[in-house]
PDB file of C-alpha atoms in Angstrom:
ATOM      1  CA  UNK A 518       0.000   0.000   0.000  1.00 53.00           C
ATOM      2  CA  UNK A 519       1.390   3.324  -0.977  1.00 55.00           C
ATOM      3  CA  UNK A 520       1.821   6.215   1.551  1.00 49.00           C
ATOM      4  CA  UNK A 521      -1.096   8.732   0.004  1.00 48.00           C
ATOM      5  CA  UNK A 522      -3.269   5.627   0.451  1.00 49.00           C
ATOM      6  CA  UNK A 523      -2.435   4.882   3.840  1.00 47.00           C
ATOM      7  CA  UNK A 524      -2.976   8.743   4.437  1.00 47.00           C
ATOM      8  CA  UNK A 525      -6.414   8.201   2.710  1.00 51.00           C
ATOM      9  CA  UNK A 526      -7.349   5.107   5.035  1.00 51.00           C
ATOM     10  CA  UNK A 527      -7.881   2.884   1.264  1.00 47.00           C
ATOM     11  CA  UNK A 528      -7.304  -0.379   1.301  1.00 46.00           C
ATOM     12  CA  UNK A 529      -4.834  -1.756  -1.825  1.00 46.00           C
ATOM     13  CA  UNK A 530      -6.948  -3.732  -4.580  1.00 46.00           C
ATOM     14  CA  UNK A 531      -7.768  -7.540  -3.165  1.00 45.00           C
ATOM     15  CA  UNK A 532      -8.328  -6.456   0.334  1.00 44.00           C
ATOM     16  CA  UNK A 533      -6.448  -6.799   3.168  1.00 43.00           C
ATOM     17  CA  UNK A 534      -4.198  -4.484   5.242  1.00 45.00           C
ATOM     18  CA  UNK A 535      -6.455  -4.911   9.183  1.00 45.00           C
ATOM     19  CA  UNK A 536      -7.424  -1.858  11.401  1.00 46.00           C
ATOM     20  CA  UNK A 537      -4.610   0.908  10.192  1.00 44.00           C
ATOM     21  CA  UNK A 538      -6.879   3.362   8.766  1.00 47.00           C
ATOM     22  CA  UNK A 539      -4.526   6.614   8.364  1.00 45.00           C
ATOM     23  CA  UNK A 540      -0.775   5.506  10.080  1.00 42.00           C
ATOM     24  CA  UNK A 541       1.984   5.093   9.025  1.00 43.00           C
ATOM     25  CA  UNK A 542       3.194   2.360  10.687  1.00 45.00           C
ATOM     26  CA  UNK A 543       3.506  -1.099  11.116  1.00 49.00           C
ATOM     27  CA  UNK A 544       0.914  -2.995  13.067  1.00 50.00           C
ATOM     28  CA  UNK A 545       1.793  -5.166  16.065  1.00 54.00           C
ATOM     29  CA  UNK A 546       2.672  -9.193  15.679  1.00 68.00           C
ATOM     30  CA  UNK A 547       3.522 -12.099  17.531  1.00 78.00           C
ATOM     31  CA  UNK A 548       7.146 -10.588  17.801  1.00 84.00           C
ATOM     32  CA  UNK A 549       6.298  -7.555  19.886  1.00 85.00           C
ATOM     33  CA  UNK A 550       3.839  -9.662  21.918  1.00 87.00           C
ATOM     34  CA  UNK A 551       7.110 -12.305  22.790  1.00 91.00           C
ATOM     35  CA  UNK A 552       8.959  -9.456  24.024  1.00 93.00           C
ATOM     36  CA  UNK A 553       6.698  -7.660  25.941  1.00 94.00           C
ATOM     37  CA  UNK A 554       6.254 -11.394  27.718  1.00 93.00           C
ATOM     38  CA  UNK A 555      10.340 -11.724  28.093  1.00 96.00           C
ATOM     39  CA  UNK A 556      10.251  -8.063  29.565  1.00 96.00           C
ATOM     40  CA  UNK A 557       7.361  -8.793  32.118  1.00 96.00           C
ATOM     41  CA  UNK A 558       9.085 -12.357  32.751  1.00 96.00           C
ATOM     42  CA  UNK A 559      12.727 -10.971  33.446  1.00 97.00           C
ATOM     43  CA  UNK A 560      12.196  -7.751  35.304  1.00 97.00           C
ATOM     44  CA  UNK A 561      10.203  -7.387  38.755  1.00 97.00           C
ATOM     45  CA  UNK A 562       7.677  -4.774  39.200  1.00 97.00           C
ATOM     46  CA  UNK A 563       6.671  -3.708  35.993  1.00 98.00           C
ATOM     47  CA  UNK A 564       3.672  -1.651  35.323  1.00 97.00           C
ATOM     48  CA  UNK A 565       2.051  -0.954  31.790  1.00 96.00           C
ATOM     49  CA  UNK A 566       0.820   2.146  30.387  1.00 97.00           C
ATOM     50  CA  UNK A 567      -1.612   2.252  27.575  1.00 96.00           C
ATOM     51  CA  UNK A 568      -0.803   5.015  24.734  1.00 95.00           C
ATOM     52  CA  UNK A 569      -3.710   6.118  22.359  1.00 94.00           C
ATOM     53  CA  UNK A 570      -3.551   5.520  18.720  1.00 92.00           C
ATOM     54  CA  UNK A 571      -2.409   8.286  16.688  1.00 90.00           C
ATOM     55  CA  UNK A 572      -2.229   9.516  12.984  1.00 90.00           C
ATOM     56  CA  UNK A 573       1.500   8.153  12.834  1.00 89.00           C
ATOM     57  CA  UNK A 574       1.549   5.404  15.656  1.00 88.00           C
ATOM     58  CA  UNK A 575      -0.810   2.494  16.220  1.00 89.00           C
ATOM     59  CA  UNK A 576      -1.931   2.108  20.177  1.00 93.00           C
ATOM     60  CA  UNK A 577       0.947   1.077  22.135  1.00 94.00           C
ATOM     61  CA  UNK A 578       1.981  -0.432  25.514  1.00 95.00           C
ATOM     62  CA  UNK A 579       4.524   0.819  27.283  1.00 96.00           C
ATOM     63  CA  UNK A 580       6.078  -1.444  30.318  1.00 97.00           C
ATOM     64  CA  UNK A 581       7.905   0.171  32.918  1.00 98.00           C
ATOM     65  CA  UNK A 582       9.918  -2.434  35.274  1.00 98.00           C
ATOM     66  CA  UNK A 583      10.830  -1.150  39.257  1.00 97.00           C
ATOM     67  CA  UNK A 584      13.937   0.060  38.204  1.00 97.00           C
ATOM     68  CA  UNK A 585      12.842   2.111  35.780  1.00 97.00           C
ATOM     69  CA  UNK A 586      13.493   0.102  32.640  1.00 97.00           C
ATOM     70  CA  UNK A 587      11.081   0.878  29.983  1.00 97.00           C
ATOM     71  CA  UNK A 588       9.940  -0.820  26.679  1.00 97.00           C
ATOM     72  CA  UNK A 589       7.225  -0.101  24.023  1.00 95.00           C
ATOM     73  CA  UNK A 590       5.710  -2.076  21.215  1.00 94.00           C
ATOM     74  CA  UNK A 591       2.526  -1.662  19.423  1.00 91.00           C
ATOM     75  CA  UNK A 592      -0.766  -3.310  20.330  1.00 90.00           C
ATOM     76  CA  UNK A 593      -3.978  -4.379  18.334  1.00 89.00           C
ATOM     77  CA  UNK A 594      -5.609  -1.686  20.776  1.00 90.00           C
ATOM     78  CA  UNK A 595      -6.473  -0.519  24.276  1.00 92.00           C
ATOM     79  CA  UNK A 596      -8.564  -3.716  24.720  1.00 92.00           C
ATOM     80  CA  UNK A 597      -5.647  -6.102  23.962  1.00 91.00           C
ATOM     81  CA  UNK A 598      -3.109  -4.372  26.086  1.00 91.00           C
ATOM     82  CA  UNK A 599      -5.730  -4.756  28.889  1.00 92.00           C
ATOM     83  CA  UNK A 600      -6.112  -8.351  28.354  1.00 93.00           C
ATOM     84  CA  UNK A 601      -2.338  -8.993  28.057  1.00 91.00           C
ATOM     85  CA  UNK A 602      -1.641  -7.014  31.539  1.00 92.00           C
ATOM     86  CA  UNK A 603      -4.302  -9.126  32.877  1.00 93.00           C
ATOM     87  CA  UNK A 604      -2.992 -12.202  31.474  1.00 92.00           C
ATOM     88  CA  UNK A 605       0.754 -11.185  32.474  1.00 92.00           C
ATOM     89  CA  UNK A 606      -0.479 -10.057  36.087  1.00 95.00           C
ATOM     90  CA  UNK A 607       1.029  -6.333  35.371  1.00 96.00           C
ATOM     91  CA  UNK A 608      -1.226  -3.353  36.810  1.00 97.00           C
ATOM     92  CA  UNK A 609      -2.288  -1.303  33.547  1.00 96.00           C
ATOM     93  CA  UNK A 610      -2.559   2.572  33.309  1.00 96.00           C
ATOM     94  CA  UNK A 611      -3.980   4.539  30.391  1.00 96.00           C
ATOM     95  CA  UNK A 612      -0.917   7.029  30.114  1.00 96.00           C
ATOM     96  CA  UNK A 613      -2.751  10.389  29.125  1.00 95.00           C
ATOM     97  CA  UNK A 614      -4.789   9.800  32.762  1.00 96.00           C
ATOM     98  CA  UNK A 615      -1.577   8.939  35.007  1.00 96.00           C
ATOM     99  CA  UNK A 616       1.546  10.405  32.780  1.00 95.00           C
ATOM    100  CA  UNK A 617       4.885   8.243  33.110  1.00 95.00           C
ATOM    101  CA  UNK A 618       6.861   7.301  36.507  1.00 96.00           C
ATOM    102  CA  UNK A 619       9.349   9.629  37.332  1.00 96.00           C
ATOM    103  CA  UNK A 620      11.850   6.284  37.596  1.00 97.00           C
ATOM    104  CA  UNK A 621      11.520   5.955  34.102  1.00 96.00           C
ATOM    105  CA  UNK A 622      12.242   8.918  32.852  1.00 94.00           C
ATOM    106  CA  UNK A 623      15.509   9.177  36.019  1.00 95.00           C
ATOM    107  CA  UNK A 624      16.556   5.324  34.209  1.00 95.00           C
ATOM    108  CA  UNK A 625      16.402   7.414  30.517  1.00 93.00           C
ATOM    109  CA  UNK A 626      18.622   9.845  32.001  1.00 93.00           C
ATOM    110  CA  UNK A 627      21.179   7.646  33.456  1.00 91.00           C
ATOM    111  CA  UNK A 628      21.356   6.242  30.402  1.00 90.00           C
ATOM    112  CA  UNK A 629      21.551   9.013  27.956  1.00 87.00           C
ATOM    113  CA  UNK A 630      24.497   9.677  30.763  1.00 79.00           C
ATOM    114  CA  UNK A 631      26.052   7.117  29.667  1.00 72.00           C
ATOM    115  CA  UNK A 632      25.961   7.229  25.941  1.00 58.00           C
ATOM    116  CA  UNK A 633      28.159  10.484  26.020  1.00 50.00           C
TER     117      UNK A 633
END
């Protein structure tokens, strides 16, 4: 599917394509649903925070572990992050209610720290 398509929300000839009306990106798979298992399965006290779907970005989860370690992936939608936190036993949070932890964004710094 071409980008002024996408933009459009048209579907390429023969169907296809899901729920991706208007974004430009990728939608989420079995991939980003592995890790965010590993990252709930590996770290203790990790939290999710649901992100809305926007014009560029398809609904995402982002999981922040006690230390402040943080990943995102994309999610078929709110719904399906709530059912995975469920599933995974991680407390859920829709992130334009409760904003980030403050240890995620001190872990970010740390390591910015450390790039330079």
């Amino acid at each position: 599917m071409g980008l002024f398509s996408r933009l459009r929300g048209r579907r390429p000839r023969g169907g296809g394509g899901g729920d991706r009306r208007g974004t430009l990106d990728r939608a989420s798979g079995s991939a980003d649903l592995t890790h965010l298992e590993q990252f709930v399965a590996t770290r203790r006290g990790v939290e999710g925070y649901v992100e809305p779907r926007t014009a560029v970005t398809e609904t995402t989860i982002l999981l922040v572990a006690a230390d402040g370690e943080w990943t995102r992936r994309r999610i078929a939608g709110p719904d399906v992050a709530r059912k995975l936190s469920r599933d995974l036993a991680v407390p859920v949070y829709d992130a334009q209610v409760t904003g980030y932890p403050q240890r995620m964004r001190d872990w970010s710094a740390r390591q910015n720290g450390k790039l330079s």
